[in-house]
Coordinates of C-alpha atoms in Angstrom, one line a residue:
M346 CA 130.4 256.1 116.7
Q347 CA 131.9 259.1 115.1
I348 CA 134.0 259.8 118.5
I349 CA 135.3 256.2 118.3
E350 CA 136.3 256.3 114.6
S351 CA 138.1 259.8 115.6
V352 CA 139.9 258.2 118.4
L353 CA 140.9 255.1 116.3
A354 CA 142.1 257.4 113.5
L355 CA 144.2 259.5 116.1
A356 CA 145.6 256.3 117.5
L357 CA 146.7 255.2 114.0
T358 CA 148.2 258.4 112.9
L359 CA 150.2 258.8 116.2
G360 CA 151.1 255.2 116.3
I361 CA 152.8 255.5 112.9
L362 CA 154.6 258.7 113.4
V363 CA 155.8 258.1 117.0
T364 CA 157.1 254.7 116.0
L365 CA 158.9 256.1 113.3
H366 CA 160.2 258.7 115.4
E367 CA 161.4 256.5 118.1
Y368 CA 162.7 254.0 115.7
G369 CA 165.2 256.8 114.5
H370 CA 166.5 257.1 117.9
F371 CA 166.7 253.5 118.4
W372 CA 168.5 252.6 115.2
V373 CA 171.1 255.2 115.8
A374 CA 171.5 254.5 119.4
R375 CA 172.4 250.8 118.4
R376 CA 175.0 252.0 116.0
C377 CA 176.7 254.3 118.6
G378 CA 177.1 251.3 120.9
V379 CA 174.2 252.3 123.4
K380 CA 172.3 249.3 124.8
V381 CA 168.4 249.8 124.4
L382 CA 166.4 248.2 127.2
R383 CA 162.9 248.8 125.8
F384 CA 161.4 250.0 122.7
S385 CA 157.5 250.6 123.5
V386 CA 154.8 251.5 121.2
G387 CA 152.3 253.3 123.4
F388 CA 152.5 254.1 127.3
G389 CA 151.4 252.0 130.3
K390 CA 151.4 248.4 130.9
P391 CA 152.7 246.4 128.1
L392 CA 150.0 244.1 126.3
Y393 CA 152.5 242.2 124.4
S394 CA 156.2 241.9 124.5
W395 CA 159.3 240.1 123.1
Y396 CA 162.9 240.3 123.2
D397 CA 165.5 240.2 120.6
R398 CA 169.0 238.7 120.7
H399 CA 170.3 241.8 122.1
G400 CA 168.2 241.8 125.2
T401 CA 165.9 244.6 124.0
E402 CA 162.3 244.4 124.9
F403 CA 159.9 245.3 122.1
A404 CA 156.5 246.1 123.8
I405 CA 153.1 247.1 122.7
A406 CA 151.4 249.0 125.5
A407 CA 147.8 249.9 126.7
I408 CA 147.9 253.7 125.8
P409 CA 148.4 253.9 122.0
L410 CA 149.2 257.7 122.1
G411 CA 153.0 257.8 121.8
G412 CA 155.9 255.7 122.6
Y413 CA 159.5 255.7 123.9
V414 CA 162.9 254.1 123.7
K415 CA 164.5 253.3 127.0
M416 CA 168.3 253.3 126.9
L417 CA 170.9 252.0 129.6
D418 CA 171.6 255.3 131.5
E419 CA 173.6 256.0 134.6
R420 CA 171.3 258.8 135.5
E421 CA 168.4 256.5 136.0
G422 CA 170.2 253.9 138.4
P423 CA 173.5 252.0 138.9
V424 CA 175.0 250.3 135.7
P425 CA 176.9 247.1 136.1
E426 CA 180.5 247.6 135.5
E427 CA 180.8 245.4 132.4
L428 CA 177.9 247.4 130.7
K429 CA 179.2 250.9 131.5
D430 CA 180.7 251.3 128.2
Q431 CA 177.2 250.7 126.6
A432 CA 175.4 253.4 128.7
F433 CA 174.0 256.5 126.9
T434 CA 175.9 258.8 129.4
S435 CA 179.2 257.1 128.8
K436 CA 179.2 258.2 125.0
P437 CA 180.9 261.6 123.8
P438 CA 178.5 264.5 123.1
S439 CA 178.7 263.9 119.3
R440 CA 177.2 260.6 119.7
R441 CA 174.3 261.7 122.0
I442 CA 173.6 264.6 119.7
A443 CA 173.3 262.0 116.8
I444 CA 170.8 259.8 119.0
A445 CA 168.8 262.9 120.0
A446 CA 168.5 264.2 116.5
A447 CA 167.8 260.9 114.8
G448 CA 164.1 260.8 115.9
P449 CA 163.2 264.2 114.2
L450 CA 165.4 263.2 111.1
A451 CA 163.3 259.9 110.9
N452 CA 160.2 262.0 110.6
F453 CA 161.6 264.1 107.8
I454 CA 162.8 260.8 106.0
F455 CA 159.2 259.5 106.3
A456 CA 157.8 262.7 104.9
V457 CA 160.1 262.5 101.8
F458 CA 159.4 258.9 101.3
A459 CA 155.6 259.7 101.5
Y460 CA 155.8 262.1 98.9
W461 CA 158.1 260.1 96.7
L462 CA 155.4 257.3 97.0
L463 CA 152.6 259.6 95.8
S464 CA 154.6 261.0 93.1
V465 CA 155.5 257.7 91.6
V466 CA 152.0 256.1 92.1
G467 CA 150.5 259.4 90.6
V468 CA 147.7 261.5 91.7
T469 CA 144.9 263.3 90.0
H470 CA 144.2 266.9 91.1
V471 CA 141.3 269.2 90.3
A472 CA 142.8 272.4 89.0
P473 CA 142.6 275.4 90.9
I474 CA 139.9 277.4 89.1
V475 CA 138.2 280.3 90.7
G476 CA 134.4 279.8 91.1
Q477 CA 133.5 283.0 92.9
V478 CA 135.3 285.9 94.5
A479 CA 134.0 287.6 97.5
D480 CA 133.7 291.5 97.2
G481 CA 136.2 293.4 99.2
S482 CA 138.2 290.4 100.0
A483 CA 142.1 290.0 99.4
A484 CA 141.2 287.9 96.2
A485 CA 139.3 290.8 94.9
R486 CA 142.3 293.2 95.6
V487 CA 144.5 290.8 93.7
G488 CA 142.0 291.0 90.9
L489 CA 141.0 287.2 90.6
Q490 CA 138.0 286.7 88.7
E491 CA 135.5 283.7 88.2
G492 CA 137.0 281.1 85.7
M493 CA 140.6 282.1 86.2
E494 CA 143.0 279.0 86.8
I495 CA 145.9 279.8 89.1
H496 CA 149.4 278.6 88.0
S497 CA 151.7 280.2 90.4
V498 CA 151.6 282.0 93.8
D499 CA 154.5 284.6 94.4
G500 CA 156.5 282.6 91.6
H501 CA 155.9 279.1 93.1
R502 CA 154.1 276.7 90.7
V503 CA 150.8 275.5 91.9
S504 CA 148.7 272.6 90.5
S505 CA 146.1 271.9 93.0
W506 CA 144.0 273.9 95.7
R507 CA 146.2 272.3 98.3
D508 CA 149.1 273.9 96.7
V509 CA 147.3 277.3 96.6
N510 CA 146.3 276.9 100.3
M511 CA 150.0 276.2 101.2
R512 CA 151.3 279.5 99.4
I513 CA 148.7 281.8 100.7
L514 CA 149.0 280.5 104.3
E515 CA 152.6 281.7 104.1
R516 CA 151.3 285.2 103.6
T517 CA 148.8 285.4 106.3
G518 CA 149.0 288.6 108.6
E519 CA 151.3 290.4 106.1
Q520 CA 151.2 293.7 104.3
G521 CA 152.5 294.2 100.9
L522 CA 151.9 292.6 97.5
I523 CA 151.1 289.0 96.5
S524 CA 151.2 288.1 92.8
M525 CA 149.5 285.1 90.9
E526 CA 150.2 283.8 87.6
V527 CA 146.6 282.9 85.9
S528 CA 145.1 282.0 82.7
D529 CA 141.5 282.7 81.5
G530 CA 140.1 281.5 78.2
G531 CA 143.5 280.8 76.8
A532 CA 145.0 284.2 77.8
R533 CA 147.9 283.9 80.5
G534 CA 149.0 286.7 82.6
T535 CA 149.9 288.0 86.1
V536 CA 147.5 289.7 88.6
R537 CA 148.9 291.2 91.9
G538 CA 147.3 293.1 94.6
E539 CA 147.8 294.3 98.5
L540 CA 147.4 291.9 101.1
A541 CA 146.6 294.4 103.6
G542 CA 147.1 292.3 106.6
W543 CA 144.5 289.6 105.7
S544 CA 144.6 286.8 108.3
L545 CA 143.1 283.4 109.3
G546 CA 140.0 283.4 111.6
D547 CA 140.2 282.0 115.0
D548 CA 137.6 279.4 114.6
T549 CA 138.3 276.6 112.2
P550 CA 140.3 278.4 109.8
N551 CA 139.5 278.2 106.0
P552 CA 142.3 280.0 104.1
L553 CA 140.7 280.0 100.8
A554 CA 137.2 281.2 102.0
E555 CA 139.0 283.8 104.1
F556 CA 141.2 284.8 101.2
G557 CA 137.8 285.4 99.2
I558 CA 138.0 282.4 97.1
T559 CA 135.3 279.8 96.4
P560 CA 136.7 277.1 94.2
W561 CA 134.9 276.3 90.9
R562 CA 132.9 273.1 91.0
P563 CA 130.6 271.5 88.5
A564 CA 126.8 271.9 88.9
V565 CA 125.3 269.4 91.2
P566 CA 121.7 268.6 90.2
P567 CA 119.3 267.6 93.0
V568 CA 119.4 263.8 92.1
L569 CA 119.1 261.4 94.9
G570 CA 121.9 258.9 94.9
Q571 CA 121.7 257.1 98.1
I572 CA 118.8 256.3 100.6
S573 CA 119.6 255.1 104.0
E574 CA 117.8 252.3 105.3
G575 CA 115.0 253.2 107.6
G576 CA 115.6 256.8 107.2
R577 CA 112.9 259.4 106.6
A578 CA 113.6 259.7 102.9
Q579 CA 112.9 255.9 102.5
V580 CA 109.9 256.0 104.8
A581 CA 108.4 258.6 102.8
G582 CA 109.0 256.7 99.5
L583 CA 111.8 258.7 98.0
Q584 CA 113.8 256.5 95.6
T585 CA 117.5 256.5 94.2
G586 CA 117.4 258.4 90.8
D587 CA 114.6 260.8 92.0
R588 CA 115.2 264.3 90.7
V589 CA 113.8 266.9 93.2
V590 CA 112.1 269.8 91.2
A591 CA 110.4 271.8 93.9
V592 CA 109.9 271.8 97.6
N593 CA 106.5 273.4 99.1
G594 CA 106.2 274.8 95.6
E595 CA 109.6 276.5 95.2
P596 CA 111.6 275.5 92.5
I597 CA 115.0 273.5 93.3
S598 CA 117.7 273.9 90.8
S599 CA 120.7 272.5 92.6
W600 CA 121.5 269.9 95.5
F601 CA 122.6 272.6 97.7
D602 CA 119.3 274.2 97.5
L603 CA 117.7 271.1 98.5
V604 CA 120.0 270.7 101.4
E605 CA 119.4 274.1 102.7
F606 CA 115.5 273.5 102.8
I607 CA 115.9 270.4 104.6
R608 CA 118.4 271.7 107.1
N609 CA 116.2 274.4 107.9
A610 CA 113.1 272.2 108.5
P611 CA 113.6 269.7 111.6
E612 CA 110.4 267.9 112.3
Q613 CA 108.5 270.0 109.7
T614 CA 106.5 268.1 106.8
L615 CA 107.8 269.3 103.5
Q616 CA 105.9 268.8 100.1
V617 CA 108.8 267.4 97.8
T618 CA 108.0 267.2 94.0
V619 CA 110.2 264.6 92.3
K620 CA 110.6 263.7 88.7
R621 CA 110.7 259.8 88.4
N622 CA 110.6 257.8 85.1
G623 CA 109.6 260.9 83.3
S624 CA 106.6 261.8 85.4
E625 CA 106.2 264.1 88.4
R626 CA 104.8 263.1 91.8
S627 CA 104.5 264.8 95.1
I628 CA 105.7 263.2 98.4
R629 CA 105.4 264.3 102.0
V630 CA 108.8 264.2 103.9
T631 CA 109.3 265.1 107.5
P632 CA 113.1 265.7 108.2
E633 CA 114.3 264.1 111.4
A634 CA 115.8 266.6 114.0
K635 CA 119.5 266.1 114.4
S636 CA 121.9 267.8 116.8
E637 CA 125.3 268.9 115.3
E638 CA 128.5 269.3 117.5
S639 CA 127.9 273.0 117.5
G640 CA 124.6 272.6 119.2
E641 CA 122.6 273.7 116.3
T642 CA 119.6 271.4 115.4
I643 CA 119.1 270.6 111.8
G644 CA 116.8 268.6 109.5
F645 CA 118.1 265.2 108.2
I646 CA 116.2 262.9 105.8
G647 CA 118.9 260.1 105.2
A648 CA 119.6 260.8 101.4
G649 CA 122.9 261.4 99.6
V650 CA 123.6 263.0 96.2
E651 CA 124.1 261.1 93.2
A652 CA 127.8 261.1 92.2
I653 CA 129.1 263.6 90.0
S654 CA 132.0 263.6 87.5
W655 CA 134.4 266.3 87.0
P656 CA 135.1 267.3 83.4
D657 CA 138.3 266.0 82.0
E658 CA 139.6 269.5 81.3
V659 CA 139.8 270.6 84.7
L660 CA 141.7 267.4 85.9
R661 CA 145.3 267.3 86.1
E662 CA 147.0 264.1 86.4
V663 CA 150.5 264.3 88.0
S664 CA 153.2 261.4 88.2
Y665 CA 156.9 261.0 88.0
G666 CA 159.5 258.1 87.3
P667 CA 161.2 256.9 90.5
F668 CA 164.2 259.1 89.8
A669 CA 162.4 262.2 89.0
A670 CA 160.2 261.9 91.9
I671 CA 163.1 262.3 94.2
P672 CA 163.4 265.9 94.0
V673 CA 159.8 266.5 93.9
A674 CA 159.6 264.6 97.2
F675 CA 162.2 266.9 98.8
S676 CA 160.4 269.9 97.5
E677 CA 157.1 268.8 98.9
T678 CA 158.7 268.2 102.4
W679 CA 160.6 271.5 102.4
A680 CA 157.2 273.3 101.5
D681 CA 155.7 271.7 104.6
T682 CA 158.8 272.5 106.8
R683 CA 158.8 276.1 105.6
L684 CA 155.0 276.6 106.2
T685 CA 155.4 275.2 109.8
L686 CA 158.5 277.3 110.4
V687 CA 156.6 280.4 109.2
A688 CA 153.6 279.8 111.3
I689 CA 155.6 279.3 114.6
K690 CA 157.4 282.6 113.6
K691 CA 154.2 284.3 113.0
M692 CA 152.5 283.0 116.2
A693 CA 155.6 284.2 118.0
T694 CA 155.4 287.8 116.4
G695 CA 151.6 288.1 116.6
L696 CA 151.0 287.9 112.9
L697 CA 149.0 284.8 113.5
S698 CA 146.7 284.1 116.2
P699 CA 147.7 281.5 118.7
T700 CA 144.0 280.3 118.7
N701 CA 144.8 278.5 115.4
L702 CA 147.0 276.0 117.4
S703 CA 145.5 272.7 117.3
G704 CA 145.6 269.9 119.9
P705 CA 144.6 266.2 120.0
I706 CA 140.9 266.6 119.4
T707 CA 141.4 268.7 115.9
I708 CA 144.1 266.1 114.9
A709 CA 141.8 263.2 115.6
R710 CA 138.9 264.8 113.5
V711 CA 141.4 265.8 110.6
A712 CA 142.9 262.3 110.9
E713 CA 139.5 260.6 110.9
A714 CA 138.4 262.7 107.7
S715 CA 141.7 262.0 105.9
V716 CA 141.4 258.3 106.5
S717 CA 137.8 258.2 105.2
S718 CA 138.9 260.4 102.1
G719 CA 141.3 257.8 100.9
F720 CA 144.9 256.7 100.5
E721 CA 146.3 260.0 99.1
D722 CA 144.8 262.4 101.5
F723 CA 145.8 260.1 104.4
V724 CA 149.4 260.0 103.4
R725 CA 149.5 263.6 102.7
F726 CA 148.2 264.2 106.2
L727 CA 150.7 261.9 107.7
A728 CA 153.5 263.5 106.0
Y729 CA 152.8 267.1 107.0
L730 CA 152.0 266.0 110.7
S731 CA 155.4 264.0 110.6
V732 CA 157.2 267.2 109.5
S733 CA 155.3 269.2 112.1
L734 CA 156.3 266.8 114.8
G735 CA 160.1 266.8 113.6
I736 CA 160.2 270.5 113.8
L737 CA 158.3 270.6 117.3
N738 CA 160.9 268.0 118.6
L739 CA 163.9 270.1 117.3
L740 CA 162.8 273.4 119.2
P741 CA 165.5 274.2 121.6
V742 CA 163.2 273.4 124.7
P743 CA 164.5 271.2 127.5
V744 CA 162.7 267.7 127.6
L745 CA 162.4 268.0 123.9
D746 CA 165.1 266.6 121.6
G747 CA 166.1 270.0 120.5
G748 CA 166.7 271.0 124.3
H749 CA 168.8 267.8 124.6
I750 CA 171.1 268.8 121.6
V751 CA 171.6 272.2 123.1
Y752 CA 172.7 270.8 126.3
Y753 CA 175.0 268.2 124.6
T754 CA 176.5 271.0 122.2
I755 CA 177.1 273.3 125.3
E756 CA 178.9 270.2 126.9
A757 CA 181.0 269.6 123.8
L758 CA 182.1 273.4 123.7
R759 CA 182.9 273.6 127.4
G760 CA 184.4 270.4 127.9
K761 CA 182.1 269.3 130.5
P762 CA 178.2 269.2 131.3
L763 CA 176.1 271.7 132.7
S764 CA 175.7 271.3 136.3
E765 CA 172.8 269.3 137.6
Q766 CA 171.1 272.2 139.1
A767 CA 171.2 274.1 135.8
Q768 CA 169.6 271.1 134.0
A769 CA 167.0 270.5 136.5
F770 CA 166.0 274.2 136.2
G771 CA 165.8 273.9 132.5
L772 CA 163.7 270.9 132.8
R773 CA 161.2 272.5 135.0
I774 CA 161.0 275.5 132.5
G775 CA 160.6 273.1 129.6
M776 CA 158.0 271.0 131.4
A777 CA 156.0 274.3 132.2
M778 CA 156.1 275.5 128.5
I779 CA 155.2 272.2 127.1
L780 CA 152.2 271.7 129.6
T781 CA 151.1 275.5 128.9
L782 CA 151.1 274.7 125.1
M783 CA 149.3 271.5 125.6
V784 CA 146.5 273.0 127.8
F785 CA 146.1 275.9 125.4
A786 CA 145.8 273.5 122.2
L787 CA 143.2 271.4 124.2
Y788 CA 141.4 274.6 125.0
N789 CA 141.4 275.8 121.3
D790 CA 139.9 272.4 120.5
L791 CA 137.1 272.5 122.9
M792 CA 136.3 275.9 121.5
R793 CA 135.9 274.7 118.2
L794 CA 133.5 272.0 119.2

């Protein structure tokens, strides 16, 4: 079931972003006088199609992992004399550059719109308050301590853990100082320390944890909030509202202590002491053995924690008016753009391990998680992925939009296009690079399973 949900989330995510990307090409091509033969969402055989008054076929195809715009092009076959002026190849380089650049531009425009929408609707963040700092970590060298709230990183304002993540990611693999403006008990000041080349791990990187920060969170008492129908907890007689006070005679003070006990005891009977209606009672529970994606076998009883509420003083509500949200949206989009460019540069120079590169499996899992998390997380994920897709397509690699822009720019400067042999050679190089990148990203995905 989880695999199906991940595939559907991936199809939804790529469907939205690729459709927007291809619509950018389509919209500008129409305005440059190019005849568009087909606009397809997905690849393969069309499942449903229709034509507009311009004769363009709009299709929804069987494989929903992409899409394309097919234009009238003399390189793909003979073009009737009366339509030659509408062929892509008949247009001057400037118009072909505009058409090629329109797809990535549409991705950036979508990201701006997405962040504008979130800014206007308003979001509530949990303040970036430090819970624990790992000994010997980069966070410890900086001087962060439990209870400190982070307000800026290297002079850039932050209001959520996502903002902090973005800023410290930009410094991965670097030497030198990192500075943070913090407050603690009303006092405000700046702490700074040596990065000493801190970097992300190769396997499912967690920037905050690897930097040495555990975010503060309220205590989570071991109170049962949900009981799954037919699960081991229900069969044993556990009920919603039960507070677990001990397991096998050992006191339980938090939900995470209880989870640890259960995970480590697949198919082992546990003596669980609960407090119900003011009195204590003992219940025998045998956790069901469950295999995780990593291959580890854990215990599972089918019970969830009672919902907790964050104290009002650690919540930060952020919203803007329609006009005030515009610069905020551009700023957020630029932050995503900068982070992606920095990551590409650091991978190229060896400061960031290429094993951090993600492929379709990781994207599917993150997409499924963001869809499940709610509207805000999904929109933010779409915006960031849209920026990444726009930047990727602008790389000067043949077969990508950026490669085509390079070819057309050279043609504009020379007054004539590159030879067919040179373009064919570039195409083979570009295909080899993209295929190698895709295989490597898929390999990284499989290694994370």
